[in-house]
Coordinates of C-alpha atoms and ligand atoms in Angstrom, one line a residue:
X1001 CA 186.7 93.4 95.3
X1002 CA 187.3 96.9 94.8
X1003 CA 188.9 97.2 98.3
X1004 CA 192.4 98.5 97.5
X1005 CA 190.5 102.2 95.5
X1006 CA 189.2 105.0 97.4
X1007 CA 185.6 104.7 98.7
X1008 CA 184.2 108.0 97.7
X1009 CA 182.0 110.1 100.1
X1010 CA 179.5 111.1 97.6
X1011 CA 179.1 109.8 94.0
X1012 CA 176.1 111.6 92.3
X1013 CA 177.2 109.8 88.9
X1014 CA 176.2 106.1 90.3
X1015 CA 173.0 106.7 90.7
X1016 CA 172.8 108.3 87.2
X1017 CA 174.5 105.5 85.9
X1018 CA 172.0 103.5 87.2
X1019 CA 169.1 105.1 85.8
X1020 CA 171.3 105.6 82.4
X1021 CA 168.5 103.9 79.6
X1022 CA 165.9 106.0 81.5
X1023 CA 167.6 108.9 81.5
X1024 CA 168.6 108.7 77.4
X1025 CA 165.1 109.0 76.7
X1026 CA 164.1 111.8 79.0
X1027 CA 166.8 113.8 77.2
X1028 CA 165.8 112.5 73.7
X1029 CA 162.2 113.5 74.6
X1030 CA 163.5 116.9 75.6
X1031 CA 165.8 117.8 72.8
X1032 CA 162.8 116.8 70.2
X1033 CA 160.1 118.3 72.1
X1034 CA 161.3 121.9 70.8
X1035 CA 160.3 123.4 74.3
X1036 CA 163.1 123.9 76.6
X1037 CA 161.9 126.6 78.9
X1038 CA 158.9 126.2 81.1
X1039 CA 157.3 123.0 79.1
X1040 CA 155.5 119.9 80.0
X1041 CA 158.8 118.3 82.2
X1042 CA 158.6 121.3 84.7
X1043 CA 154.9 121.3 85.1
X1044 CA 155.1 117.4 85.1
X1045 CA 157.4 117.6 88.0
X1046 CA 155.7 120.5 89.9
X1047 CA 152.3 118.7 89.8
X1048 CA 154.8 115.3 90.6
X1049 CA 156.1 117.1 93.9
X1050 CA 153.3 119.0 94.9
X1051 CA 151.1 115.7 95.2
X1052 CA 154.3 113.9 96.9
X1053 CA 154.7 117.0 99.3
X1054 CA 150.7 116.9 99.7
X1055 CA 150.5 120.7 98.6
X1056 CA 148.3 122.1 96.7
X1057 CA 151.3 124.2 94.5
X1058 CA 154.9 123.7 93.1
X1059 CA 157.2 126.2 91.8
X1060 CA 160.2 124.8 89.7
X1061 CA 163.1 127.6 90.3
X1062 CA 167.2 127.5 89.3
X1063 CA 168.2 126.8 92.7
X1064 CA 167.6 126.7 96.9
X1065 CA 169.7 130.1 97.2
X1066 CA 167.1 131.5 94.8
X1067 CA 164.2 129.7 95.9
X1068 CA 164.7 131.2 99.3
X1069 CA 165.8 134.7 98.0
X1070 CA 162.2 134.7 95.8
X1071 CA 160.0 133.1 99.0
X1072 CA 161.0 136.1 101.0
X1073 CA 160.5 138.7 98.2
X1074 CA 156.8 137.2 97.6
X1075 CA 156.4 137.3 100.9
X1076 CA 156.3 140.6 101.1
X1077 CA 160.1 140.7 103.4
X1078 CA 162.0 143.9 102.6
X1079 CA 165.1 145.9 103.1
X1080 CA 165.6 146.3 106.7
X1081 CA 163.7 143.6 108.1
X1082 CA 164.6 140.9 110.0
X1083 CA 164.5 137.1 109.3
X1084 CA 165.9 134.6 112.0
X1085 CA 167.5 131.4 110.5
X1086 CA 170.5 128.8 111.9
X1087 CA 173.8 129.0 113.2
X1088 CA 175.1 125.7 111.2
X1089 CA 173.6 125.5 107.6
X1090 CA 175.1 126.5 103.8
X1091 CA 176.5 129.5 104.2
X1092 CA 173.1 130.0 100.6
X1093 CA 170.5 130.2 103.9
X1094 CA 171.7 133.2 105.2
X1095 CA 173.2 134.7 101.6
X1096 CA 169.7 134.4 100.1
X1097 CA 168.4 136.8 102.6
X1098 CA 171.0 138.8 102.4
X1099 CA 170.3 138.8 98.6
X1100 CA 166.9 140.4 98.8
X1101 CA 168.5 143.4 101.6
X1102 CA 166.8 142.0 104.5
X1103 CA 168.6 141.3 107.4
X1104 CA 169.6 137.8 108.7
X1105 CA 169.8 136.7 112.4
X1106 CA 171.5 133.7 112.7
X1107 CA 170.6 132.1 116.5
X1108 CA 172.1 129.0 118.1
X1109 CA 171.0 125.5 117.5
X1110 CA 169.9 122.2 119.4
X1111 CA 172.9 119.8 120.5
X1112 CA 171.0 116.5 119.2
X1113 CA 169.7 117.0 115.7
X1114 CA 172.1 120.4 115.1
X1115 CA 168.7 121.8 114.2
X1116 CA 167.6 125.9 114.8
X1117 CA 167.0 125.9 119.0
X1118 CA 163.1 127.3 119.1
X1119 CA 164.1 129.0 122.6
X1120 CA 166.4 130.9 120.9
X1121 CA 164.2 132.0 117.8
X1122 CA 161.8 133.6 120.9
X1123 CA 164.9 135.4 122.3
X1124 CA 166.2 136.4 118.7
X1125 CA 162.5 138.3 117.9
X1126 CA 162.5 142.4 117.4
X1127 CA 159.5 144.7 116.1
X1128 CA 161.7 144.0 112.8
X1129 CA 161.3 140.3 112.7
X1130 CA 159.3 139.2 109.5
X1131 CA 160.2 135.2 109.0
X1132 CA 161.6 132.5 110.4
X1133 CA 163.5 130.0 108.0
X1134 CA 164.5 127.1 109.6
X1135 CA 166.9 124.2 108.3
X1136 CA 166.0 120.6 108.5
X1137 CA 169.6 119.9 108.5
X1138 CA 171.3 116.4 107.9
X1139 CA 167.5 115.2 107.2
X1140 CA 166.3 115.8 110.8
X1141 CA 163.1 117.6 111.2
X1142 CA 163.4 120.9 113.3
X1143 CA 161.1 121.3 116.2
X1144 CA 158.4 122.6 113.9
X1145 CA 155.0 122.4 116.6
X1146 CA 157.2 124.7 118.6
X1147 CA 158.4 127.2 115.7
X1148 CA 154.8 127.5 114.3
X1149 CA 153.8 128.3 117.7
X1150 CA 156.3 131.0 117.9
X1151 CA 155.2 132.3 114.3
X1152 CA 151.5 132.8 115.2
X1153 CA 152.6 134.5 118.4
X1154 CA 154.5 136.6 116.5
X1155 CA 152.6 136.9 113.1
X1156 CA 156.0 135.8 111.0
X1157 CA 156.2 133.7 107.9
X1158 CA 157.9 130.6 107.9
X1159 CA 159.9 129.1 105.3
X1160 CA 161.0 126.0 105.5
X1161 CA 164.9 125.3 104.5
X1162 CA 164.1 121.6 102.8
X1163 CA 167.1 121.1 101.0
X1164 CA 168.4 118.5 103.3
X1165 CA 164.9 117.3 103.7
X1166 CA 163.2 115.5 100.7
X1167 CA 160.2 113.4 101.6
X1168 CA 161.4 113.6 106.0
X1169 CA 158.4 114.4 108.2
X1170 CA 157.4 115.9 111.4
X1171 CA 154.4 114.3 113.1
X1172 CA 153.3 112.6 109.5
X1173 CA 153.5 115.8 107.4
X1174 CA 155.9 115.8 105.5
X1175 CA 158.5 118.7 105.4
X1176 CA 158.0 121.7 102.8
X1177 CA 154.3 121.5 103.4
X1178 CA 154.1 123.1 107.5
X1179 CA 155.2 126.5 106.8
X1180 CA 154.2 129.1 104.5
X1181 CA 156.4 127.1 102.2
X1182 CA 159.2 125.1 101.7
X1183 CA 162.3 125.4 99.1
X1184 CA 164.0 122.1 98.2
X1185 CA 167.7 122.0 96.5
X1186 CA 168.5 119.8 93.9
X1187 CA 172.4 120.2 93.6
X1188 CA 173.3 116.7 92.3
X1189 CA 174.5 115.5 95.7
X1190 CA 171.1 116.5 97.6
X1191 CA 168.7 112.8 97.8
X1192 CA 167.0 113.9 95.0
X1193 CA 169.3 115.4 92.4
X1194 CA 169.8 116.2 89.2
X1195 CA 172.6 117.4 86.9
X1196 CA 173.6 120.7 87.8
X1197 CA 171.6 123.4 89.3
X1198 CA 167.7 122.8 90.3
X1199 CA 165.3 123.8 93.0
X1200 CA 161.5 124.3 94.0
X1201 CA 159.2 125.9 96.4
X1202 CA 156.2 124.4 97.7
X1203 CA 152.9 125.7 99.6
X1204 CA 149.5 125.8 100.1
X1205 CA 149.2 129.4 99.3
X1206 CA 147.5 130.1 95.8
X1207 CA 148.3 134.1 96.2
X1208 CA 151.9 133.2 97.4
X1209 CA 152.4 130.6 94.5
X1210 CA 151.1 133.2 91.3
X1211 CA 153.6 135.6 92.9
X1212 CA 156.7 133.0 92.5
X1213 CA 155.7 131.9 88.8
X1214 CA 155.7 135.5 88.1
X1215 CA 159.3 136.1 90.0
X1216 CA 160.9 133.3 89.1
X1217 CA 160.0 134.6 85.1
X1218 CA 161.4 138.1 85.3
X1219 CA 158.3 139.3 87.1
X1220 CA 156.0 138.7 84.2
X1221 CA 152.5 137.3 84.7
X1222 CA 149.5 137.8 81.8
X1223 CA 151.9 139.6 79.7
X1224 CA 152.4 142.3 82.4
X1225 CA 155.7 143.0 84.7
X1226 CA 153.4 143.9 87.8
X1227 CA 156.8 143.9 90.2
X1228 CA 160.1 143.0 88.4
X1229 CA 161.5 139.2 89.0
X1230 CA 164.7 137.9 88.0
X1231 CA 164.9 134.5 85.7
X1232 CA 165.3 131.6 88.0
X1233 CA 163.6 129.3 86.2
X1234 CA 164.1 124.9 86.2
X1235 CA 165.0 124.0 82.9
X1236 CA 163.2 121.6 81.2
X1237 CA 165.8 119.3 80.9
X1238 CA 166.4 119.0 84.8
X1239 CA 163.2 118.5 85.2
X1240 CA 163.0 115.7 83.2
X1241 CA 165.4 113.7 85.3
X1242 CA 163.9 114.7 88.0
X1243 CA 161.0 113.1 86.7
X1244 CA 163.2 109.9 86.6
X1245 CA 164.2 110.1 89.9
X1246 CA 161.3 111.3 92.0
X1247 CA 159.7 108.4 91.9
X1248 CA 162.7 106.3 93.0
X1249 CA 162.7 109.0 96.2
X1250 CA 161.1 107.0 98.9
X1251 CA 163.3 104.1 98.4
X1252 CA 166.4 105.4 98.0
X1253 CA 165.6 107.4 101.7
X1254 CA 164.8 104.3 102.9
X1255 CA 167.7 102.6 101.9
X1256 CA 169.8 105.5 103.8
X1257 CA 167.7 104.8 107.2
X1258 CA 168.5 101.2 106.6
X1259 CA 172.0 102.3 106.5
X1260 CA 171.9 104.4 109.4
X1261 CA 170.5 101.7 111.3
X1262 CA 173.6 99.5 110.5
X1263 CA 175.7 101.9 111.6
X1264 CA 174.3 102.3 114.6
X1265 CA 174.4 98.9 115.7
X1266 CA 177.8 98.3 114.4
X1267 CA 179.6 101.9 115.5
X1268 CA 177.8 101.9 119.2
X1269 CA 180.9 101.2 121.6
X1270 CA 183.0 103.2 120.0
X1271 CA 184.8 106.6 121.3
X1272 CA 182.1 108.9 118.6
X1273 CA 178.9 110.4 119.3
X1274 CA 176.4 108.7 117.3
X1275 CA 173.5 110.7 115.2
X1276 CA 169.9 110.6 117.0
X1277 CA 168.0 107.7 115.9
X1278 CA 164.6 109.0 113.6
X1279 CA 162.5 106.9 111.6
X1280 CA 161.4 110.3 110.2
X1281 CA 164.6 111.7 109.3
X1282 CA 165.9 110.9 105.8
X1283 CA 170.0 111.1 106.2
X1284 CA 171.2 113.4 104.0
X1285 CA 174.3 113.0 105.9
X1286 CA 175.1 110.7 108.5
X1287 CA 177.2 112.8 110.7
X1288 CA 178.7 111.5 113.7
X1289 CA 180.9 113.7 116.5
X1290 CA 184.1 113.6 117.8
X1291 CA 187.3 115.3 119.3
X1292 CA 190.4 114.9 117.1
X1293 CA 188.7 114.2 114.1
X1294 CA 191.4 115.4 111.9
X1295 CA 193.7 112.3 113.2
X1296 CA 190.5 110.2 112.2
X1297 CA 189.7 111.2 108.6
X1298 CA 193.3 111.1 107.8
X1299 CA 193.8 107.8 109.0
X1300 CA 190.4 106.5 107.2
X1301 CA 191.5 108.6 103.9
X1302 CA 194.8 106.5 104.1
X1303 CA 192.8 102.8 104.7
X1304 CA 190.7 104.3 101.5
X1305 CA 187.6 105.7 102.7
X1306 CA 186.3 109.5 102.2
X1307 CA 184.0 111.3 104.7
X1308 CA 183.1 114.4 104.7
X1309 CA 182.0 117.9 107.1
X1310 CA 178.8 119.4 107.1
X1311 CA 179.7 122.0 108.3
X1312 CA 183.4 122.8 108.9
X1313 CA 182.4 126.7 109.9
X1314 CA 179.6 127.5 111.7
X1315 CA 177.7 130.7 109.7
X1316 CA 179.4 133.1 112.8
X1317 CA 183.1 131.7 111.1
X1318 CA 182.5 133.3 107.8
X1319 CA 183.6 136.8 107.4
X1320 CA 180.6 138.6 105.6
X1321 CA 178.2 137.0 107.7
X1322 CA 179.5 136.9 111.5
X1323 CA 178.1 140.6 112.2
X1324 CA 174.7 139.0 111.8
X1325 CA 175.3 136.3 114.3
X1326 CA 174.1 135.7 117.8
X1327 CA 176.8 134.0 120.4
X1328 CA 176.6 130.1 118.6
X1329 CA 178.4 128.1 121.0
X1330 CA 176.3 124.6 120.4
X1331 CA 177.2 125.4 116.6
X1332 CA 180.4 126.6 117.1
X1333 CA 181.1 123.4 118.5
X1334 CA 179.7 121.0 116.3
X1335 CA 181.6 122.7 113.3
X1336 CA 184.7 121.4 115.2
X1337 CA 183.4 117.7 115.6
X1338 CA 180.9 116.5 113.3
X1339 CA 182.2 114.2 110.3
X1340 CA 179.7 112.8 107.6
X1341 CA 180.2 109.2 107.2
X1342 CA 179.1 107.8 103.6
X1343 CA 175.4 107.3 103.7
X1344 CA 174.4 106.9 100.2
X1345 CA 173.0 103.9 98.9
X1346 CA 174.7 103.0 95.8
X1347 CA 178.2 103.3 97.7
X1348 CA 176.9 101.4 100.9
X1349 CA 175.5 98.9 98.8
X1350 CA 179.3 97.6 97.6
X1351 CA 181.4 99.1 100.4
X1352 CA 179.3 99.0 103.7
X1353 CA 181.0 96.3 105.4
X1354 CA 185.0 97.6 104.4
X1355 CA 184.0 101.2 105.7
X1356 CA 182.7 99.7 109.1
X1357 CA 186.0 97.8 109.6
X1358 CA 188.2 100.8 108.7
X1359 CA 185.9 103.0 110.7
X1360 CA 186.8 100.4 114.2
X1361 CA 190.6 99.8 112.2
X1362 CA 190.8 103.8 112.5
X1363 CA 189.1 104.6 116.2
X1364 CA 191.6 101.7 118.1
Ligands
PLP968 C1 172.3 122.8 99.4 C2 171.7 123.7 100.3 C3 171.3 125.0 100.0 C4 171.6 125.6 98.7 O1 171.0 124.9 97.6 P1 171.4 125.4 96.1 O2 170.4 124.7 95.3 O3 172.8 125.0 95.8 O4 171.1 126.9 96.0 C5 170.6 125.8 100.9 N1 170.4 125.3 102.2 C6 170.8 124.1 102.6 C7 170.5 123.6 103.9 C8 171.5 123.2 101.7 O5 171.9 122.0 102.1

């Protein structure tokens, strides 16, 4: 078949191909609704993920970065104060605290799911801590018994980094609804997706969630700016293939553990450290571990297959943000080994087999 092109690492575009005739008539419903901020697709879809979440509220925003940035502000974190997150996440984690003047402090992470270490969280805490945000990263559940135990102790918020996350779980609740609240990305290559720049914040809190409609809308809430916002708001049109998608969620995640589960059978006596196995997890990425990567992805790039690195730096690599960093040797580590093997369904579905014999072809 289509051996002899390039199997790509990520394709957002097939799965909107796929959902093409659906996705015409969202966006003909949207451009002759005459209501393109703030209409019936964003509350549609809050009220959609809210009830898939199981919380009681949903905030539609522009983006995880913001989503994050607007969580702490309503929260009540200022300038000064401190908020420990993870040593291997998007670089946005730590930016959108910096964003509101508070201070990140980026601790060390767990070797097996690459998630925030909880023993390091406890070490990490000051008189200035206010929140915790830890990063279900690569679709793995952090350890969250153990970091809401650290919160009460502590009296910190915790807000849950879900963009990797959509519809995973941690001892049947699903992520986005054990902290104070979560914020879920949907850049087009996250499981759910849409066209450019989306996001959302979920929680139980009613206070918490009037404060983040107001926020996300310049501030403004019955006609009155009580604290200024900023405009971060989901546009309808987003929303509206959201819409489309959400409810295709759930099988498209179980499609990547069906995946991962191939994978695992097929790439176990191989020289690569293979992901933890998690019926709960929901694969974002697939990332495996080895020394001398570099010599692999070049040779699999050459037989036609992409991966890809998440991350390539750990957060203490990046120049603005290392003077916030603890020592991050586990993460420091995994930066150097990880690779992301091609995980989502609508490029598995045609090219599983090929990139399972190029994978063995490439590790001989
Ligand atoms: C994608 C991602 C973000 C940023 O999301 P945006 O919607 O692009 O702002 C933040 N954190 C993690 C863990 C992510 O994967």
């Amino acid at each position: 078949m289509s051996t002899n092109k390039t199997i790509p690492f990520c394709n957002p575009g097939l799965r909107f191909d796929h959902f093409k005739n659906e996705l015409n008539d969202a966006f003909q419903k949207v451009a002759s609704s005459n209501s393109y901020i703030l209409g019936s697709e964003v509350a549609q879809f809050e009220t959609a993920l809210s009830k898939y979440i199981s919380t009681e509220y949903c905030i539609g925003v522009n983006s995880a970065t913001d989503g994050l940035a607007l969580s702490l502000m309503a929260l009540g974190v200022k300038s000064g104060d401190e908020v420990v997150t993870a040593g291997l996440t998007a670089p946005a984690t730590v930016t959108s605290i910096l964003q509101i003047g508070a201070k990140p402090v980026v601790v060390d992470i767990l070797d097996t799911t690459h998630c925030i270490n909880p023993a390091e969280i406890k070490k990490a805490i000051t008189k200035k801590t206010k929140a915790i945000v830890p990063v279900h990263l690569h679709g793995y559940a952090c350890e969250m018994d153990q970091i809401m135990a650290i919160a009460f102790e502590h009296n910190l918020y915790v807000i849950e980094d879900c963009s990797q996350a959509h519809g995973a779980s941690f001892n049947n609740q699903k992520l986005g609804s054990i902290g104070d609240c979560g914020v879920f990305s949907f850049y087009p290559t996250k499981n759910l997706g849409c066209m450019g720049d989306g996001g959302a914040i979920t929680t139980n809190n009613g206070a918490l969630a009037s404060k983040l409609r107001a926020l996300r809308n310049y501030g403004l809430q019955d006609n009155n700016v009580a604290e200024a916002g900023i405009n971060s708001r989901l546009d309808e049109v987003h929303a509206a293939i959201l819409n489309t998608l959400l409810p295709a969620l759930d099988e498209h995640n179980e499609s990547r553990r069906k995946y991962a589960n191939l994978y695992q059978d097929a790439l176990k006596n191989l020289p690569l450290k293979l992901p933890p196995i998690d019926s709960n997890a929901i694969y974002h990425q697939f990332p495996v571990r080895m020394e001398n990567r570099n010599e692999f992805r070049n040779q699999l790039k050459k037989e036609g297959v992409l991966t890809g690195i998440h991350y390539d730096k750990s957060i203490n690599q990046h120049d603005a943000l290392k003077q916030y960093c603890q020592p991050l040797p586990v993460a420091t580590r995994a930066a150097e080994e990880l690779v992301s093997l091609p995980i989502q369904p609508e490029i598995l579905d045609t090219h599983f087999e090929t990139i399972v014999t190029k994978i063995k072809l490439a590790l001989q």
